[in-house]
mmCIF file of C-alpha atoms in Angstrom:
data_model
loop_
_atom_site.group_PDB
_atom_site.id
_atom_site.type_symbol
_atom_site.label_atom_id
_atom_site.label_comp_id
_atom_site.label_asym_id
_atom_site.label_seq_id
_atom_site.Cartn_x
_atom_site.Cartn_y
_atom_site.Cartn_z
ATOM 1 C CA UNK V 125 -67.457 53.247 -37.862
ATOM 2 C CA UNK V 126 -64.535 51.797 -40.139
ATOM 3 C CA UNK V 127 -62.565 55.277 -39.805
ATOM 4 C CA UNK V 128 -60.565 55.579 -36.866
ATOM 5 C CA UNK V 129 -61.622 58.598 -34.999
ATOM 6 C CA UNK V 130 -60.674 61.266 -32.245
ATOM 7 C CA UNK V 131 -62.769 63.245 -30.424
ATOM 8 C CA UNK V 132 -61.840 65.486 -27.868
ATOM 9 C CA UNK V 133 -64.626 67.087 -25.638
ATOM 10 C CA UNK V 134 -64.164 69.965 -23.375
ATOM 11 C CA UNK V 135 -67.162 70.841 -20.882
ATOM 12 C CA UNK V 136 -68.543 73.621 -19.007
ATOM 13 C CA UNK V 137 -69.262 72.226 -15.132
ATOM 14 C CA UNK V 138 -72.360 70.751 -15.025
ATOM 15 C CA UNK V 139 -73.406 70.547 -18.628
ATOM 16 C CA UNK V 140 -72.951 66.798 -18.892
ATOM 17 C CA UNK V 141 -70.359 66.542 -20.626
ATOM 18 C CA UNK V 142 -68.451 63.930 -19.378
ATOM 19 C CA UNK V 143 -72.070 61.757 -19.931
ATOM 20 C CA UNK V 144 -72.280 63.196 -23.327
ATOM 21 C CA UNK V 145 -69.005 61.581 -24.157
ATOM 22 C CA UNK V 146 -69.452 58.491 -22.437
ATOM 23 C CA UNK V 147 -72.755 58.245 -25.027
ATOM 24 C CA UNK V 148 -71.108 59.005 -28.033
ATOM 25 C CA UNK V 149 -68.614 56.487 -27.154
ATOM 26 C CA UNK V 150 -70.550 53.680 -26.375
ATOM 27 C CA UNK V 151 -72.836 54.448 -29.310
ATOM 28 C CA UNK V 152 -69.597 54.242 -31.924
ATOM 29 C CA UNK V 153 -68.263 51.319 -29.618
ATOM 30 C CA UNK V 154 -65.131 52.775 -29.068
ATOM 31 C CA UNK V 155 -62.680 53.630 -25.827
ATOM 32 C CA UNK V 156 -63.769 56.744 -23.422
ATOM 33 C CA UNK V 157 -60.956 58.429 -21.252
ATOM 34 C CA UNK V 158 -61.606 60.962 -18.773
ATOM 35 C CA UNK V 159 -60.164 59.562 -15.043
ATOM 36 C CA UNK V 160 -59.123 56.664 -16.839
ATOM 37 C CA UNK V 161 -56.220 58.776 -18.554
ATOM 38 C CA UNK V 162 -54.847 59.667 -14.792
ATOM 39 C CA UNK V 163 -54.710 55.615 -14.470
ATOM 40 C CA UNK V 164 -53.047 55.274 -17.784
ATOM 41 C CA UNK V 165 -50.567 58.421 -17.351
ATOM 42 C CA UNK V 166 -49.837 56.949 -13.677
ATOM 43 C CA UNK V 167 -49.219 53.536 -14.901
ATOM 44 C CA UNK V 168 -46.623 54.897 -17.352
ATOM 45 C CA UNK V 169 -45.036 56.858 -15.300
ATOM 46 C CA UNK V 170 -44.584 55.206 -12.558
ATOM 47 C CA UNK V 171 -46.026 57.447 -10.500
ATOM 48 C CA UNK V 172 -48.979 57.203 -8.115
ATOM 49 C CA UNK V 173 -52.352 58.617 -9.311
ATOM 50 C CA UNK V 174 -52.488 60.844 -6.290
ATOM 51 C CA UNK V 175 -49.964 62.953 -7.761
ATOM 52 C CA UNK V 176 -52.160 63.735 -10.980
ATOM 53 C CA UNK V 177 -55.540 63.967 -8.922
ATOM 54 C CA UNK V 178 -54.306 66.318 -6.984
ATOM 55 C CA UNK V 179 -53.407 68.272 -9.958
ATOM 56 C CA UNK V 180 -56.152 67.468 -12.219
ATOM 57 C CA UNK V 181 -56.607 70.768 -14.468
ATOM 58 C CA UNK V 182 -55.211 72.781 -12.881
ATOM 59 C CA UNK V 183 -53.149 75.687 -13.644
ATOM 60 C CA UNK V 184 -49.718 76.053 -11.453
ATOM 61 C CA UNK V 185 -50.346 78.988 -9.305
ATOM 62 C CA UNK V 186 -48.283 81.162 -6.927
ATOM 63 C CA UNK V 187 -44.793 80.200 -4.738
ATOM 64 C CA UNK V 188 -44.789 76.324 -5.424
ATOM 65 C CA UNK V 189 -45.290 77.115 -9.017
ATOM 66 C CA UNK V 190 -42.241 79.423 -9.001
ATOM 67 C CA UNK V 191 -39.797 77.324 -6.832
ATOM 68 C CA UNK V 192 -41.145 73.830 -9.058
ATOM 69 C CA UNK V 193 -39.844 75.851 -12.079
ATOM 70 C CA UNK V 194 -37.279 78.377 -10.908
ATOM 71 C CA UNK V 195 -35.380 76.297 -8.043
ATOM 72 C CA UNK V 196 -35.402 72.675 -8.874
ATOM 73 C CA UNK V 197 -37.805 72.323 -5.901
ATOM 74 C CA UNK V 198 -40.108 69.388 -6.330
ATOM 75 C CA UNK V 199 -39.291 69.770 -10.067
ATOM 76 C CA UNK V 200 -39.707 66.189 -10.959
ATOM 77 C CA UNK V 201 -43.412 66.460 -9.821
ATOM 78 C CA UNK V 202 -44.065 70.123 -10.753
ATOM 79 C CA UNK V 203 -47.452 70.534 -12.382
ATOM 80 C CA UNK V 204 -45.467 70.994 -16.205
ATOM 81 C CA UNK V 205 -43.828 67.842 -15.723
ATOM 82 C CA UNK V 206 -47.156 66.208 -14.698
ATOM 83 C CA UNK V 207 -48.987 67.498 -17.751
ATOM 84 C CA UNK V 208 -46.070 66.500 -20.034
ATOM 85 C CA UNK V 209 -46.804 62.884 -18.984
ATOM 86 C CA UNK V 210 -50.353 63.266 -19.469
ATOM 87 C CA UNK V 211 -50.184 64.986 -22.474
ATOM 88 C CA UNK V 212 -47.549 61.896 -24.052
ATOM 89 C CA UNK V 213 -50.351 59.586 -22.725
ATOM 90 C CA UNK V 214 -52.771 61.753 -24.620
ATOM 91 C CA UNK V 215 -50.841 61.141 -27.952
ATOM 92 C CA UNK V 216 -50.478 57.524 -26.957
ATOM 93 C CA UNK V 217 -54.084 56.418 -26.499
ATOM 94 C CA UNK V 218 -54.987 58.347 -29.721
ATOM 95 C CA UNK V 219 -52.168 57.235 -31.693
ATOM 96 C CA UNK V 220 -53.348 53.441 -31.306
ATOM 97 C CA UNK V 221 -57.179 53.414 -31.067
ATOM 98 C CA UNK V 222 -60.276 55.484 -31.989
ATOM 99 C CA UNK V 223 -61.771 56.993 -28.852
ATOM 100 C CA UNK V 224 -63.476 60.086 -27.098
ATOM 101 C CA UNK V 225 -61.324 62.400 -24.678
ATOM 102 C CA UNK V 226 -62.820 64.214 -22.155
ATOM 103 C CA UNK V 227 -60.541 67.647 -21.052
ATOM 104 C CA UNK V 228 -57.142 67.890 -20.110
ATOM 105 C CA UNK V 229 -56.065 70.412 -23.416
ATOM 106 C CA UNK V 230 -56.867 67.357 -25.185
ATOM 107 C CA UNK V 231 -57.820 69.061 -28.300
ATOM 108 C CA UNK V 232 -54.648 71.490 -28.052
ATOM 109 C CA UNK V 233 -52.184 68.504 -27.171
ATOM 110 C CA UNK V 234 -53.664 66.334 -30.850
ATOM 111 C CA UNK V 235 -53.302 69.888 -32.450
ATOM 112 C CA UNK V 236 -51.413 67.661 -35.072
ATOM 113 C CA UNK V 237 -53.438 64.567 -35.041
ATOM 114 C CA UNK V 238 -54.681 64.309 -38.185
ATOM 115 C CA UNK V 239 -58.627 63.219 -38.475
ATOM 116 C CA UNK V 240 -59.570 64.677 -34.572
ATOM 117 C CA UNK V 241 -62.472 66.499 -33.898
ATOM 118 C CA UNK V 242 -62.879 68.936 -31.305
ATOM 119 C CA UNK V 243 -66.053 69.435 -29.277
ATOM 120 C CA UNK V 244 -67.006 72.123 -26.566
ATOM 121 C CA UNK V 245 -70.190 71.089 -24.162
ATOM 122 C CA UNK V 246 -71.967 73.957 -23.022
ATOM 123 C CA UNK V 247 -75.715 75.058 -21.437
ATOM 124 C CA UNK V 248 -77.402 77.404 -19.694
ATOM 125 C CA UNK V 249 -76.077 78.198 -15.974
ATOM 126 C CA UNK V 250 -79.770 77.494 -14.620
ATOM 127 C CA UNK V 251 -79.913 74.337 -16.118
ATOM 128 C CA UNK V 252 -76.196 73.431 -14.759
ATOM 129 C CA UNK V 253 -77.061 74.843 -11.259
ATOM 130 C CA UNK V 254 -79.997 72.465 -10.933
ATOM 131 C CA UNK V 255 -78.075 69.583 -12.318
ATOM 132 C CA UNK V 256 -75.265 70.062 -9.845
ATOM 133 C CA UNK V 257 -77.825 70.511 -6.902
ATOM 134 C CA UNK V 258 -79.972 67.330 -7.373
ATOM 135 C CA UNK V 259 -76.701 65.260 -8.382
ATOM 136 C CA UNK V 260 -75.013 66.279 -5.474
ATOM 137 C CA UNK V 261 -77.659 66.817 -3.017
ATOM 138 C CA UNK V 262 -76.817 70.730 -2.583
ATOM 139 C CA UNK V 263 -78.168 73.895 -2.291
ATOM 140 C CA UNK V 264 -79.243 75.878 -5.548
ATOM 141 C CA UNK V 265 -76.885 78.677 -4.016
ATOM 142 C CA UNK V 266 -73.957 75.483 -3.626
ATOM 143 C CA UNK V 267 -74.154 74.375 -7.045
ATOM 144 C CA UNK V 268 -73.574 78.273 -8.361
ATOM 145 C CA UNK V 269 -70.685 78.525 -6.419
ATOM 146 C CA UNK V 270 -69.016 74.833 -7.209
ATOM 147 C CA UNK V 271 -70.011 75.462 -10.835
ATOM 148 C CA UNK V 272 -68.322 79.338 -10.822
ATOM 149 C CA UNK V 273 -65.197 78.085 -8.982
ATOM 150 C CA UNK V 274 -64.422 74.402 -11.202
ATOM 151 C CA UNK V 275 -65.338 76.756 -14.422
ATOM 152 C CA UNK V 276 -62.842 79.189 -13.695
ATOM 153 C CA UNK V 277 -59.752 76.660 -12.524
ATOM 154 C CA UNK V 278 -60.507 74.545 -15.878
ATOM 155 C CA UNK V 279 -60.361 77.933 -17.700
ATOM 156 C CA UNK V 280 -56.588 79.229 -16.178
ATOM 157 C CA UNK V 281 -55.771 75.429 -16.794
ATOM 158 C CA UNK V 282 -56.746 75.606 -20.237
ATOM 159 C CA UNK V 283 -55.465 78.933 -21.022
ATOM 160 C CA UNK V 284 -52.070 78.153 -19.425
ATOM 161 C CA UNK V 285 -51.270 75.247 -21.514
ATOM 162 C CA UNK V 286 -52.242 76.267 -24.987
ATOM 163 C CA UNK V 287 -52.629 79.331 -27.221
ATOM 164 C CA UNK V 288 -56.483 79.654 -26.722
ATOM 165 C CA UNK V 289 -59.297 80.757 -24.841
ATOM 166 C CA UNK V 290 -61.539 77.851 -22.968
ATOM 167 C CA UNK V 291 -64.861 77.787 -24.492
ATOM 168 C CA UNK V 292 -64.586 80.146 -27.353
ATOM 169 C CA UNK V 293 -66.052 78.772 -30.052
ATOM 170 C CA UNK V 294 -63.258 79.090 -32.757
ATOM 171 C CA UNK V 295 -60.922 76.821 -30.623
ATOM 172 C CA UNK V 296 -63.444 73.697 -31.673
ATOM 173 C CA UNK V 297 -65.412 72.256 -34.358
ATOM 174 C CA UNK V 298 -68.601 72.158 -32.998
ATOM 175 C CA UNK V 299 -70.035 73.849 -29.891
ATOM 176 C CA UNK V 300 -73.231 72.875 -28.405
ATOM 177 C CA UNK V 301 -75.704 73.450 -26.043
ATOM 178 C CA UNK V 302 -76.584 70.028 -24.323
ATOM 179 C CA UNK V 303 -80.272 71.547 -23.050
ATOM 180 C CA UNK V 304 -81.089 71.871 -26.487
ATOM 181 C CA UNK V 305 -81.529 67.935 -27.504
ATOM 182 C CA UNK V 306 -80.252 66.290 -24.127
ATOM 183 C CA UNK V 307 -77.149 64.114 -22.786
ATOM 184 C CA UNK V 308 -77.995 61.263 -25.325
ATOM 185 C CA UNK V 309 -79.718 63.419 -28.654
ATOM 186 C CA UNK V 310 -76.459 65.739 -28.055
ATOM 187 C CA UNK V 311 -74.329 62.129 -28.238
ATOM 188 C CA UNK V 312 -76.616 61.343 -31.743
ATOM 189 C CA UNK V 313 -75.670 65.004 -33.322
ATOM 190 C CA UNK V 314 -72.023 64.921 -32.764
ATOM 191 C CA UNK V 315 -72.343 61.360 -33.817
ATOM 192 C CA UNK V 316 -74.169 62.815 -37.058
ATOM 193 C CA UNK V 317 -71.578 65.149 -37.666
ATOM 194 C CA UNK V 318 -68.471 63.314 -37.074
ATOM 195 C CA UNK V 319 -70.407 60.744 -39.695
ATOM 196 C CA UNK V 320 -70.826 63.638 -42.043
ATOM 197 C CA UNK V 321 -67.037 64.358 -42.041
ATOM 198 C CA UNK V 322 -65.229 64.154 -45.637
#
């Protein structure tokens, strides 16, 4: 693909996603970020990649929020100031190569970028809940709960930092369910329609 391109790819837990992306990019040949931005935003900060880990979308919540913000506690490491270094990182890997970027408001923070393509990864819960299960050797009843509680802090992380609504369909380009074709024919139809761009 002579074009340089930018894809961004949110996920629902469980929908394979992240595998989705990792597909698409090594089926364009080009770079695929998901922890590997928390090694890149570390590396330019300075700081260790525990700090971002630990924070990994997720919404600032509650007293340490309000003392981070309001009282110069911890403020060099408040949750903002950790997404404002991943979000510079963000512009940086797109800025200089063609690649596939998985979360993080990735689509909101290249809401400039011309050329970038957004992409939500959805499916059925059933099919997520038995994903989740076998993948992580859990309970049926397990999975449910993981997938319910990593869905809703990627939600009030993604609602916090931008003016949208995780998951609704007019915030992307293309929404799809991955059940429908599976991990790698999902890969091959945003592939087709990234392709099919003017």
């Amino acid at each position: 693909m002579e074009k340089k391109v930018v894809i961004t790819l949110g996920r629902q837990y469980g929908s394979g996603g992240r595998l989705v992306g990792l597909k698409l990019a090594q089926s364009i040949g080009i770079g695929f970020y998901d922890r590997k931005l928390i090694d890149e935003a570390a590396r330019n900060s300075g700081l260790h990649t525990d700090f971002f880990e630990q924070k990994d979308e997720q919404a600032p919540t509650g007293l340490l929020h309000a003392l981070s913000v309001g009282f110069g506690f911890n403020a060099g490491f408040s949750q903002e100031a950790l997404f404002k270094i991943q979000s510079d990182t963000i512009k940086e890997v797109a800025g200089r190569e063609s690649c596939v970027i998985v979360g993080r408001c990735a689509d909101y923070v290249l809401r400039e970028t011309e050329g970038c393509i957004n992409v939500f990864i959805h499916c059925p819960d059933q099919v997520r809940i038995h994903r989740v299960a076998e993948r992580n050797s859990i309970t049926e009843k397990e999975a449910a709960e993981r997938i319910a509680r990593i869905d809703k802090t990627r939600a009030a992380y993604y609602d916090f930092y931008t003016d949208k609504t995780w998951g609704q369909s007019r915030s992307y380009h293309l929404s799809i369910d991955s059940s429908v074709l599976g991990i790698e024919g999902t890969a091959g139809f945003i592939r087709e329609f990234i392709e099919g761009r003017g």
